[in-house]
PDB file of C-alpha atoms in Angstrom:
ATOM      1  CA  MET A   4      -0.001   0.000   0.004  1.00  0.00           C
ATOM      2  CA  PRO A   5       1.564   3.352  -1.020  1.00  0.00           C
ATOM      3  CA  PRO A   6       2.331   5.743   1.824  1.00  0.00           C
ATOM      4  CA  ASN A   7      -0.054   8.589   2.414  1.00  0.00           C
ATOM      5  CA  PRO A   8       1.066  11.808   0.699  1.00  0.00           C
ATOM      6  CA  PRO A   9       2.307  14.522   3.036  1.00  0.00           C
ATOM      7  CA  PRO A  10      -0.310  17.101   4.028  1.00  0.00           C
ATOM      8  CA  PRO A  11      -0.279  20.314   1.997  1.00  0.00           C
ATOM      9  CA  PRO A  12       1.476  23.285   3.602  1.00  0.00           C
ATOM     10  CA  PRO A  13      -0.826  25.630   5.506  1.00  0.00           C
ATOM     11  CA  GLN A  14      -2.270  28.618   3.705  1.00  0.00           C
ATOM     12  CA  ILE A  15      -0.326  31.850   4.021  1.00  0.00           C
ATOM     13  CA  ARG A  16      -2.012  34.328   6.360  1.00  0.00           C
ATOM     14  CA  ALA A  17       0.797  36.885   6.670  1.00  0.00           C
ATOM     15  CA  LEU A  18       3.452  38.167   4.266  1.00  0.00           C
ATOM     16  CA  LEU A  19       6.575  39.703   5.743  1.00  0.00           C
ATOM     17  CA  PHE A  20       8.946  41.767   3.600  1.00  0.00           C
ATOM     18  CA  ASP A  21      12.448  43.085   3.966  1.00  0.00           C
ATOM     19  CA  ILE A  22      12.740  46.564   2.411  1.00  0.00           C
ATOM     20  CA  GLY A  23      16.270  47.209   1.106  1.00  0.00           C
ATOM     21  CA  GLY A  24      17.137  44.685  -1.580  1.00  0.00           C
ATOM     22  CA  VAL A  25      13.467  43.723  -1.918  1.00  0.00           C
ATOM     23  CA  LEU A  26      11.191  46.772  -2.247  1.00  0.00           C
ATOM     24  CA  VAL A  27      14.012  49.223  -2.892  1.00  0.00           C
ATOM     25  CA  HIS A  28      17.404  48.599  -4.454  1.00  0.00           C
ATOM     26  CA  SER A  29      19.991  47.004  -2.256  1.00  0.00           C
ATOM     27  CA  PRO A  30      22.633  49.322  -0.774  1.00  0.00           C
ATOM     28  CA  LEU A  31      25.113  46.698  -1.978  1.00  0.00           C
ATOM     29  CA  HIS A  32      24.737  48.264  -5.434  1.00  0.00           C
ATOM     30  CA  GLY A  33      25.965  51.551  -4.005  1.00  0.00           C
ATOM     31  CA  ILE A  34      28.856  49.893  -2.200  1.00  0.00           C
ATOM     32  CA  ARG A  35      29.985  48.134  -5.366  1.00  0.00           C
ATOM     33  CA  SER A  36      29.757  51.329  -7.376  1.00  0.00           C
ATOM     34  CA  PHE A  37      31.768  53.198  -4.729  1.00  0.00           C
ATOM     35  CA  GLU A  38      34.487  50.519  -4.775  1.00  0.00           C
ATOM     36  CA  THR A  39      34.696  50.662  -8.563  1.00  0.00           C
ATOM     37  CA  ARG A  40      34.827  54.458  -8.798  1.00  0.00           C
ATOM     38  CA  HIS A  41      37.444  54.753  -6.069  1.00  0.00           C
ATOM     39  CA  ASN A  42      39.529  51.807  -7.292  1.00  0.00           C
ATOM     40  CA  LEU A  43      38.998  49.884  -4.067  1.00  0.00           C
ATOM     41  CA  PRO A  44      39.307  46.079  -3.837  1.00  0.00           C
ATOM     42  CA  SER A  45      36.055  44.454  -4.881  1.00  0.00           C
ATOM     43  CA  GLY A  46      33.886  43.197  -2.057  1.00  0.00           C
ATOM     44  CA  TYR A  47      36.066  44.447   0.778  1.00  0.00           C
ATOM     45  CA  ILE A  48      33.625  46.962   2.263  1.00  0.00           C
ATOM     46  CA  ASN A  49      30.749  44.516   2.606  1.00  0.00           C
ATOM     47  CA  ASP A  50      33.175  41.853   3.835  1.00  0.00           C
ATOM     48  CA  ALA A  51      34.448  44.226   6.535  1.00  0.00           C
ATOM     49  CA  ILE A  52      30.943  45.261   7.596  1.00  0.00           C
ATOM     50  CA  SER A  53      29.847  41.619   7.831  1.00  0.00           C
ATOM     51  CA  SER A  54      32.921  40.505   9.750  1.00  0.00           C
ATOM     52  CA  SER A  55      32.540  43.337  12.277  1.00  0.00           C
ATOM     53  CA  ALA A  56      29.205  41.867  13.433  1.00  0.00           C
ATOM     54  CA  PRO A  57      27.572  41.851  15.888  1.00  0.00           C
ATOM     55  CA  ASN A  58      29.044  44.968  17.478  1.00  0.00           C
ATOM     56  CA  GLY A  59      30.511  46.955  14.587  1.00  0.00           C
ATOM     57  CA  SER A  60      29.426  50.564  14.221  1.00  0.00           C
ATOM     58  CA  TRP A  61      27.041  49.703  11.375  1.00  0.00           C
ATOM     59  CA  HIS A  62      25.298  47.028  13.424  1.00  0.00           C
ATOM     60  CA  ARG A  63      25.057  49.212  16.522  1.00  0.00           C
ATOM     61  CA  LEU A  64      23.514  51.965  14.408  1.00  0.00           C
ATOM     62  CA  GLU A  65      20.954  49.483  13.083  1.00  0.00           C
ATOM     63  CA  ARG A  66      20.060  48.567  16.670  1.00  0.00           C
ATOM     64  CA  GLY A  67      19.625  52.209  17.625  1.00  0.00           C
ATOM     65  CA  GLU A  68      22.470  52.014  20.149  1.00  0.00           C
ATOM     66  CA  ILE A  69      24.448  54.943  18.715  1.00  0.00           C
ATOM     67  CA  ALA A  70      23.592  58.115  16.831  1.00  0.00           C
ATOM     68  CA  MET A  71      24.389  58.821  13.198  1.00  0.00           C
ATOM     69  CA  ASP A  72      27.009  61.441  14.045  1.00  0.00           C
ATOM     70  CA  ASP A  73      30.750  62.035  13.771  1.00  0.00           C
ATOM     71  CA  GLY A  74      31.346  59.276  16.315  1.00  0.00           C
ATOM     72  CA  PHE A  75      29.569  56.766  14.103  1.00  0.00           C
ATOM     73  CA  PHE A  76      31.542  57.715  10.999  1.00  0.00           C
ATOM     74  CA  ALA A  77      34.834  57.542  12.928  1.00  0.00           C
ATOM     75  CA  GLY A  78      33.934  54.138  14.344  1.00  0.00           C
ATOM     76  CA  PHE A  79      32.835  52.923  10.920  1.00  0.00           C
ATOM     77  CA  ARG A  80      36.193  54.061   9.508  1.00  0.00           C
ATOM     78  CA  ASP A  81      38.023  52.143  12.250  1.00  0.00           C
ATOM     79  CA  ASP A  82      35.988  49.006  11.423  1.00  0.00           C
ATOM     80  CA  LEU A  83      37.032  49.245   7.771  1.00  0.00           C
ATOM     81  CA  ARG A  84      40.694  49.846   8.634  1.00  0.00           C
ATOM     82  CA  GLU A  85      41.104  47.096  11.246  1.00  0.00           C
ATOM     83  CA  VAL A  86      44.254  45.228  10.173  1.00  0.00           C
ATOM     84  CA  GLY A  87      43.141  41.744  11.192  1.00  0.00           C
ATOM     85  CA  ARG A  88      39.899  42.137   9.271  1.00  0.00           C
ATOM     86  CA  TRP A  89      41.820  43.338   6.208  1.00  0.00           C
ATOM     87  CA  ARG A  90      44.257  40.413   6.344  1.00  0.00           C
ATOM     88  CA  GLY A  91      41.362  37.994   6.647  1.00  0.00           C
ATOM     89  CA  TYR A  92      39.842  39.457   3.504  1.00  0.00           C
ATOM     90  CA  LEU A  93      43.140  39.030   1.617  1.00  0.00           C
ATOM     91  CA  ARG A  94      43.395  35.404   2.723  1.00  0.00           C
ATOM     92  CA  ARG A  95      39.956  34.609   1.326  1.00  0.00           C
ATOM     93  CA  GLY A  96      41.120  34.637  -2.300  1.00  0.00           C
ATOM     94  CA  SER A  97      43.703  36.577  -4.245  1.00  0.00           C
ATOM     95  CA  GLU A  98      41.959  37.709  -7.459  1.00  0.00           C
ATOM     96  CA  GLY A  99      42.322  41.445  -7.918  1.00  0.00           C
ATOM     97  CA  LYS A 100      43.918  41.894  -4.511  1.00  0.00           C
ATOM     98  CA  GLY A 101      47.628  41.663  -5.253  1.00  0.00           C
ATOM     99  CA  GLU A 102      48.163  45.417  -5.557  1.00  0.00           C
ATOM    100  CA  TRP A 103      46.635  45.872  -2.093  1.00  0.00           C
ATOM    101  CA  GLU A 104      48.826  43.330  -0.323  1.00  0.00           C
ATOM    102  CA  GLY A 105      49.859  44.751   3.053  1.00  0.00           C
ATOM    103  CA  GLU A 106      48.051  48.079   2.587  1.00  0.00           C
ATOM    104  CA  VAL A 107      44.738  48.791   4.288  1.00  0.00           C
ATOM    105  CA  PRO A 108      42.748  51.134   2.004  1.00  0.00           C
ATOM    106  CA  GLU A 109      41.706  54.561   3.248  1.00  0.00           C
ATOM    107  CA  ILE A 110      37.934  55.029   2.847  1.00  0.00           C
ATOM    108  CA  ASP A 111      35.884  58.186   3.278  1.00  0.00           C
ATOM    109  CA  THR A 112      33.060  56.604   5.274  1.00  0.00           C
ATOM    110  CA  ARG A 113      30.782  59.644   5.121  1.00  0.00           C
ATOM    111  CA  ALA A 114      30.972  59.760   1.305  1.00  0.00           C
ATOM    112  CA  LEU A 115      30.517  55.984   1.145  1.00  0.00           C
ATOM    113  CA  PHE A 116      27.476  56.135   3.410  1.00  0.00           C
ATOM    114  CA  GLU A 117      25.744  58.938   1.504  1.00  0.00           C
ATOM    115  CA  GLU A 118      26.290  57.252  -1.867  1.00  0.00           C
ATOM    116  CA  THR A 119      25.064  53.921  -0.560  1.00  0.00           C
ATOM    117  CA  MET A 120      21.933  55.424   0.971  1.00  0.00           C
ATOM    118  CA  GLY A 121      21.199  57.320  -2.218  1.00  0.00           C
ATOM    119  CA  VAL A 122      21.208  54.147  -4.310  1.00  0.00           C
ATOM    120  CA  SER A 123      18.870  52.414  -1.863  1.00  0.00           C
ATOM    121  CA  ARG A 124      16.170  55.036  -2.484  1.00  0.00           C
ATOM    122  CA  THR A 125      15.302  53.555  -5.895  1.00  0.00           C
ATOM    123  CA  VAL A 126      12.037  51.636  -5.705  1.00  0.00           C
ATOM    124  CA  ASP A 127      11.818  48.210  -7.335  1.00  0.00           C
ATOM    125  CA  GLY A 128       8.741  48.639  -9.514  1.00  0.00           C
ATOM    126  CA  VAL A 129       8.229  44.898  -9.991  1.00  0.00           C
ATOM    127  CA  MET A 130       8.121  44.127  -6.281  1.00  0.00           C
ATOM    128  CA  LEU A 131       6.131  47.265  -5.479  1.00  0.00           C
ATOM    129  CA  GLU A 132       3.384  46.254  -7.907  1.00  0.00           C
ATOM    130  CA  ALA A 133       3.277  42.779  -6.345  1.00  0.00           C
ATOM    131  CA  VAL A 134       2.941  44.216  -2.834  1.00  0.00           C
ATOM    132  CA  ARG A 135       0.201  46.592  -3.983  1.00  0.00           C
ATOM    133  CA  ARG A 136      -1.794  43.617  -5.245  1.00  0.00           C
ATOM    134  CA  LEU A 137      -1.206  41.770  -1.993  1.00  0.00           C
ATOM    135  CA  ARG A 138      -2.331  44.904  -0.117  1.00  0.00           C
ATOM    136  CA  ARG A 139      -5.639  44.952  -1.991  1.00  0.00           C
ATOM    137  CA  GLU A 140      -6.286  41.371  -0.902  1.00  0.00           C
ATOM    138  CA  ALA A 141      -5.226  42.236   2.659  1.00  0.00           C
ATOM    139  CA  ASP A 142      -7.879  44.971   2.693  1.00  0.00           C
ATOM    140  CA  LYS A 143     -10.435  42.233   1.995  1.00  0.00           C
ATOM    141  CA  GLY A 144      -9.206  40.288   5.025  1.00  0.00           C
ATOM    142  CA  ARG A 145      -7.260  37.593   3.173  1.00  0.00           C
ATOM    143  CA  TRP A 146      -3.946  38.150   5.008  1.00  0.00           C
ATOM    144  CA  ILE A 147      -1.743  40.676   6.772  1.00  0.00           C
ATOM    145  CA  VAL A 148       1.101  42.445   4.948  1.00  0.00           C
ATOM    146  CA  ALA A 149       4.071  43.479   7.109  1.00  0.00           C
ATOM    147  CA  ALA A 150       7.698  44.613   6.919  1.00  0.00           C
ATOM    148  CA  LEU A 151      10.756  43.581   8.919  1.00  0.00           C
ATOM    149  CA  SER A 152      13.661  45.882   8.129  1.00  0.00           C
ATOM    150  CA  ASN A 153      17.077  46.724   9.516  1.00  0.00           C
ATOM    151  CA  THR A 154      16.907  50.518   9.726  1.00  0.00           C
ATOM    152  CA  MET A 155      18.857  53.555  10.900  1.00  0.00           C
ATOM    153  CA  ILE A 156      17.669  56.741  12.561  1.00  0.00           C
ATOM    154  CA  TYR A 157      18.764  59.850  10.698  1.00  0.00           C
ATOM    155  CA  PRO A 158      19.531  63.137  12.478  1.00  0.00           C
ATOM    156  CA  ASP A 159      16.957  65.920  12.375  1.00  0.00           C
ATOM    157  CA  ASP A 160      18.649  67.868   9.587  1.00  0.00           C
ATOM    158  CA  HIS A 161      19.209  64.941   7.215  1.00  0.00           C
ATOM    159  CA  PRO A 162      17.217  65.079   3.942  1.00  0.00           C
ATOM    160  CA  TYR A 163      16.163  61.422   4.279  1.00  0.00           C
ATOM    161  CA  TYR A 164      13.454  62.178   6.795  1.00  0.00           C
ATOM    162  CA  GLU A 165      10.832  59.667   7.876  1.00  0.00           C
ATOM    163  CA  ALA A 166       8.172  60.626  10.365  1.00  0.00           C
ATOM    164  CA  HIS A 167       7.458  57.376  12.184  1.00  0.00           C
ATOM    165  CA  THR A 168       7.168  53.619  12.056  1.00  0.00           C
ATOM    166  CA  HIS A 169       4.155  51.472  12.854  1.00  0.00           C
ATOM    167  CA  GLY A 170       3.518  48.635  15.240  1.00  0.00           C
ATOM    168  CA  PRO A 171       0.327  46.539  15.406  1.00  0.00           C
ATOM    169  CA  ASP A 172      -2.932  48.336  14.711  1.00  0.00           C
ATOM    170  CA  GLY A 173      -1.092  51.367  13.334  1.00  0.00           C
ATOM    171  CA  ARG A 174       0.509  52.443  16.599  1.00  0.00           C
ATOM    172  CA  ARG A 175       3.594  54.623  16.263  1.00  0.00           C
ATOM    173  CA  LEU A 176       7.049  54.067  17.651  1.00  0.00           C
ATOM    174  CA  ASP A 177       9.223  57.049  18.602  1.00  0.00           C
ATOM    175  CA  GLU A 178       7.034  59.762  17.108  1.00  0.00           C
ATOM    176  CA  GLY A 179       9.126  62.094  14.964  1.00  0.00           C
ATOM    177  CA  SER A 180      11.985  59.636  14.426  1.00  0.00           C
ATOM    178  CA  ARG A 181      13.922  59.462  11.167  1.00  0.00           C
ATOM    179  CA  LEU A 182      14.334  56.046   9.612  1.00  0.00           C
ATOM    180  CA  GLY A 183      17.155  55.302   7.221  1.00  0.00           C
ATOM    181  CA  SER A 184      18.559  52.520   5.129  1.00  0.00           C
ATOM    182  CA  SER A 185      21.150  49.919   5.940  1.00  0.00           C
ATOM    183  CA  THR A 186      23.258  47.372   4.100  1.00  0.00           C
ATOM    184  CA  GLY A 187      20.985  44.916   2.363  1.00  0.00           C
ATOM    185  CA  ASP A 188      18.039  45.832   4.509  1.00  0.00           C
ATOM    186  CA  GLY A 189      16.838  49.352   5.207  1.00  0.00           C
ATOM    187  CA  SER A 190      15.040  52.049   3.363  1.00  0.00           C
ATOM    188  CA  GLY A 191      15.226  55.780   2.884  1.00  0.00           C
ATOM    189  CA  GLY A 192      12.682  58.415   3.813  1.00  0.00           C
ATOM    190  CA  GLY A 193      10.621  60.931   1.868  1.00  0.00           C
ATOM    191  CA  SER A 194       7.119  60.948   0.399  1.00  0.00           C
ATOM    192  CA  GLY A 195       7.721  57.889  -1.773  1.00  0.00           C
ATOM    193  CA  LYS A 196       8.908  56.032   1.274  1.00  0.00           C
ATOM    194  CA  SER A 197       5.761  57.019   3.159  1.00  0.00           C
ATOM    195  CA  GLU A 198       3.754  55.486   0.322  1.00  0.00           C
ATOM    196  CA  ILE A 199       5.619  52.229   0.821  1.00  0.00           C
ATOM    197  CA  ARG A 200       4.995  52.377   4.568  1.00  0.00           C
ATOM    198  CA  SER A 201       1.265  52.710   3.937  1.00  0.00           C
ATOM    199  CA  LEU A 202       1.228  49.278   2.304  1.00  0.00           C
ATOM    200  CA  PHE A 203       1.975  47.515   5.602  1.00  0.00           C
ATOM    201  CA  ASP A 204      -0.240  46.643   8.545  1.00  0.00           C
ATOM    202  CA  VAL A 205       2.884  46.249  10.705  1.00  0.00           C
ATOM    203  CA  PHE A 206       6.358  47.735  10.239  1.00  0.00           C
ATOM    204  CA  ILE A 207       9.163  46.444  12.460  1.00  0.00           C
ATOM    205  CA  SER A 208      12.155  48.777  12.508  1.00  0.00           C
ATOM    206  CA  SER A 209      15.385  47.414  13.971  1.00  0.00           C
ATOM    207  CA  ALA A 210      16.592  50.803  15.182  1.00  0.00           C
ATOM    208  CA  HIS A 211      13.430  51.270  17.233  1.00  0.00           C
ATOM    209  CA  VAL A 212      13.063  47.799  18.717  1.00  0.00           C
ATOM    210  CA  ARG A 213      16.819  47.652  19.531  1.00  0.00           C
ATOM    211  CA  MET A 214      17.414  44.361  17.761  1.00  0.00           C
ATOM    212  CA  ARG A 215      18.297  43.498  14.173  1.00  0.00           C
ATOM    213  CA  LYS A 216      18.262  40.672  11.672  1.00  0.00           C
ATOM    214  CA  PRO A 217      19.571  37.994  11.852  1.00  0.00           C
ATOM    215  CA  GLU A 218      19.138  37.958  15.663  1.00  0.00           C
ATOM    216  CA  PRO A 219      16.505  35.261  16.375  1.00  0.00           C
ATOM    217  CA  ARG A 220      14.656  37.472  18.872  1.00  0.00           C
ATOM    218  CA  ILE A 221      13.556  39.941  16.183  1.00  0.00           C
ATOM    219  CA  TYR A 222      11.732  37.155  14.311  1.00  0.00           C
ATOM    220  CA  GLU A 223      10.021  36.130  17.538  1.00  0.00           C
ATOM    221  CA  LEU A 224       9.020  39.764  18.019  1.00  0.00           C
ATOM    222  CA  ALA A 225       7.710  39.893  14.441  1.00  0.00           C
ATOM    223  CA  LEU A 226       5.513  36.860  15.063  1.00  0.00           C
ATOM    224  CA  ARG A 227       4.151  38.441  18.278  1.00  0.00           C
ATOM    225  CA  TRP A 228       3.378  41.701  16.483  1.00  0.00           C
ATOM    226  CA  LEU A 229       1.695  39.857  13.644  1.00  0.00           C
ATOM    227  CA  ASN A 230      -0.438  38.016  16.171  1.00  0.00           C
ATOM    228  CA  ASP A 231      -1.310  41.311  17.864  1.00  0.00           C
ATOM    229  CA  ALA A 232      -2.570  42.529  14.501  1.00  0.00           C
ATOM    230  CA  MET A 233      -4.517  39.296  14.016  1.00  0.00           C
ATOM    231  CA  ARG A 234      -6.186  39.671  17.403  1.00  0.00           C
ATOM    232  CA  ASN A 235      -7.052  43.278  16.641  1.00  0.00           C
ATOM    233  CA  GLU A 236      -8.952  41.970  13.621  1.00  0.00           C
ATOM    234  CA  GLY A 237     -10.605  39.186  15.603  1.00  0.00           C
ATOM    235  CA  LYS A 238      -8.750  36.456  13.727  1.00  0.00           C
ATOM    236  CA  PRO A 239      -7.330  33.153  15.036  1.00  0.00           C
ATOM    237  CA  GLU A 240      -3.742  32.956  16.258  1.00  0.00           C
ATOM    238  CA  LEU A 241      -1.102  32.946  13.562  1.00  0.00           C
ATOM    239  CA  ARG A 242       1.446  30.125  13.389  1.00  0.00           C
ATOM    240  CA  ALA A 243       4.949  30.659  12.020  1.00  0.00           C
ATOM    241  CA  GLU A 244       4.218  28.211   9.184  1.00  0.00           C
ATOM    242  CA  GLU A 245       1.516  30.591   7.968  1.00  0.00           C
ATOM    243  CA  VAL A 246       4.038  33.419   7.433  1.00  0.00           C
ATOM    244  CA  LEU A 247       5.972  33.957   4.183  1.00  0.00           C
ATOM    245  CA  PHE A 248       9.139  36.066   4.589  1.00  0.00           C
ATOM    246  CA  LEU A 249      11.144  37.606   1.728  1.00  0.00           C
ATOM    247  CA  ASP A 250      14.699  38.902   2.161  1.00  0.00           C
ATOM    248  CA  ASP A 251      17.731  39.348  -0.083  1.00  0.00           C
ATOM    249  CA  ILE A 252      20.248  37.948   2.433  1.00  0.00           C
ATOM    250  CA  GLY A 253      20.409  34.233   3.163  1.00  0.00           C
ATOM    251  CA  ALA A 254      21.654  34.769   6.714  1.00  0.00           C
ATOM    252  CA  ASN A 255      18.502  36.772   7.432  1.00  0.00           C
ATOM    253  CA  LEU A 256      16.264  34.001   6.103  1.00  0.00           C
ATOM    254  CA  ARG A 257      17.744  31.167   8.153  1.00  0.00           C
ATOM    255  CA  PRO A 258      16.401  32.211  11.581  1.00  0.00           C
ATOM    256  CA  ALA A 259      12.964  32.779  10.054  1.00  0.00           C
ATOM    257  CA  SER A 260      13.050  29.289   8.553  1.00  0.00           C
ATOM    258  CA  GLU A 261      14.196  27.800  11.846  1.00  0.00           C
ATOM    259  CA  LEU A 262      11.233  29.450  13.550  1.00  0.00           C
ATOM    260  CA  GLY A 263       8.970  27.758  11.012  1.00  0.00           C
ATOM    261  CA  MET A 264       8.306  30.557   8.542  1.00  0.00           C
ATOM    262  CA  ARG A 265       8.358  29.896   4.825  1.00  0.00           C
ATOM    263  CA  THR A 266      10.981  31.951   3.013  1.00  0.00           C
ATOM    264  CA  ILE A 267      11.934  33.259  -0.418  1.00  0.00           C
ATOM    265  CA  LYS A 268      15.320  34.755  -1.228  1.00  0.00           C
ATOM    266  CA  VAL A 269      15.292  37.770  -3.550  1.00  0.00           C
ATOM    267  CA  GLY A 270      18.497  37.603  -5.584  1.00  0.00           C
ATOM    268  CA  LEU A 271      20.639  40.619  -6.383  1.00  0.00           C
ATOM    269  CA  GLY A 272      21.076  40.128 -10.132  1.00  0.00           C
ATOM    270  CA  GLU A 273      18.945  41.301 -13.033  1.00  0.00           C
ATOM    271  CA  GLY A 274      15.599  39.500 -13.235  1.00  0.00           C
ATOM    272  CA  MET A 275      15.897  37.987  -9.762  1.00  0.00           C
ATOM    273  CA  ASN A 276      13.074  40.194  -8.474  1.00  0.00           C
ATOM    274  CA  ARG A 277      10.714  38.685 -11.046  1.00  0.00           C
ATOM    275  CA  LYS A 278      11.875  35.182 -10.131  1.00  0.00           C
ATOM    276  CA  ALA A 279      11.064  35.875  -6.471  1.00  0.00           C
ATOM    277  CA  VAL A 280       7.629  37.265  -7.360  1.00  0.00           C
ATOM    278  CA  ARG A 281       6.865  34.178  -9.449  1.00  0.00           C
ATOM    279  CA  GLU A 282       7.820  32.010  -6.462  1.00  0.00           C
ATOM    280  CA  MET A 283       5.527  34.107  -4.298  1.00  0.00           C
ATOM    281  CA  GLU A 284       2.688  33.626  -6.776  1.00  0.00           C
ATOM    282  CA  GLU A 285       3.029  29.869  -6.375  1.00  0.00           C
ATOM    283  CA  VAL A 286       2.871  30.107  -2.601  1.00  0.00           C
ATOM    284  CA  VAL A 287      -0.034  32.557  -2.253  1.00  0.00           C
ATOM    285  CA  GLY A 288      -2.026  31.279  -5.231  1.00  0.00           C
ATOM    286  CA  MET A 289      -2.638  34.525  -7.094  1.00  0.00           C
ATOM    287  CA  ARG A 290      -1.197  36.468 -10.026  1.00  0.00           C
ATOM    288  CA  LEU A 291       1.098  39.285  -8.927  1.00  0.00           C
ATOM    289  CA  LEU A 292       2.758  40.267 -12.221  1.00  0.00           C
ATOM    290  CA  GLU A 293       1.250  41.239 -15.529  1.00  0.00           C
ATOM    291  CA  GLU A 294       3.552  43.598 -17.412  1.00  0.00           C
ATOM    292  CA  GLU A 295       7.171  42.767 -18.221  1.00  0.00           C
ATOM    293  CA  GLY A 296       8.280  46.386 -18.529  1.00  0.00           C
ATOM    294  CA  VAL A 297       7.914  47.657 -14.977  1.00  0.00           C
ATOM    295  CA  ALA A 298      11.125  49.431 -13.891  1.00  0.00           C
ATOM    296  CA  GLY A 299      12.392  51.209 -10.810  1.00  0.00           C
ATOM    297  CA  SER A 300      11.849  54.818  -9.792  1.00  0.00           C
ATOM    298  CA  LYS A 301      13.487  57.190  -7.317  1.00  0.00           C
ATOM    299  CA  LEU A 302      11.897  57.960  -3.967  1.00  0.00           C
TER     300      LEU A 302
END
């Protein structure tokens, strides 16, 4: 007698989106462009940021532990110029690195940061259209649409202003705060950004909740907030298996998967956004793309 087929996966009742690298262009594009224009070794900046985790200046800024001020930029510079980190990068392959042997590059971290944040303000039109369609179904009660983003709080006089972020049932966190983008994750401010925010029932900002991806506790918080939103709508409790999470970084997807969420990775290359949306269509059971010519636009 043939074995019984496995039960179908549960229906999706909540969709959870990263912002940078998913709904807006990844700051990694800006980092790569900066390295190319300044003749810096390819991949070093992101390598140094990653290897400075969990307590590098970038990560502390994303957790809201430090301000985006001169102290941050000095600490960020020190992270990029740490000799042991540089030598580790050189050991992990030699292509294109020979001319840098023994010399830690000098990097203007303020210029790097501003260029990177500027690139991450370009909206991905393909993904935005998909989320708009999901939002329309959410308004009919089909599911909840939420965001989980590593963010930064900009100073008062920075042009990338964002007024607030939302918790369950539209509540605000840190009224008057300024949310910014971060490597692979965050998002800029401005009126276009506010439009994106309006698509979500819940927005979880790392800089406000003092934790960041891929720390497991932020995914547990996300599930609690999603359930708060479910209760506010009088709906049954949400299980992790009923959540679909999209992110562009594999390390950010793993804790979500371990918690039980279903995940989709949004690749960095051309056409990878469409591939991710097609995967999402299969999971949620509805058409999310029609036109092939949708492009990105600046916030």
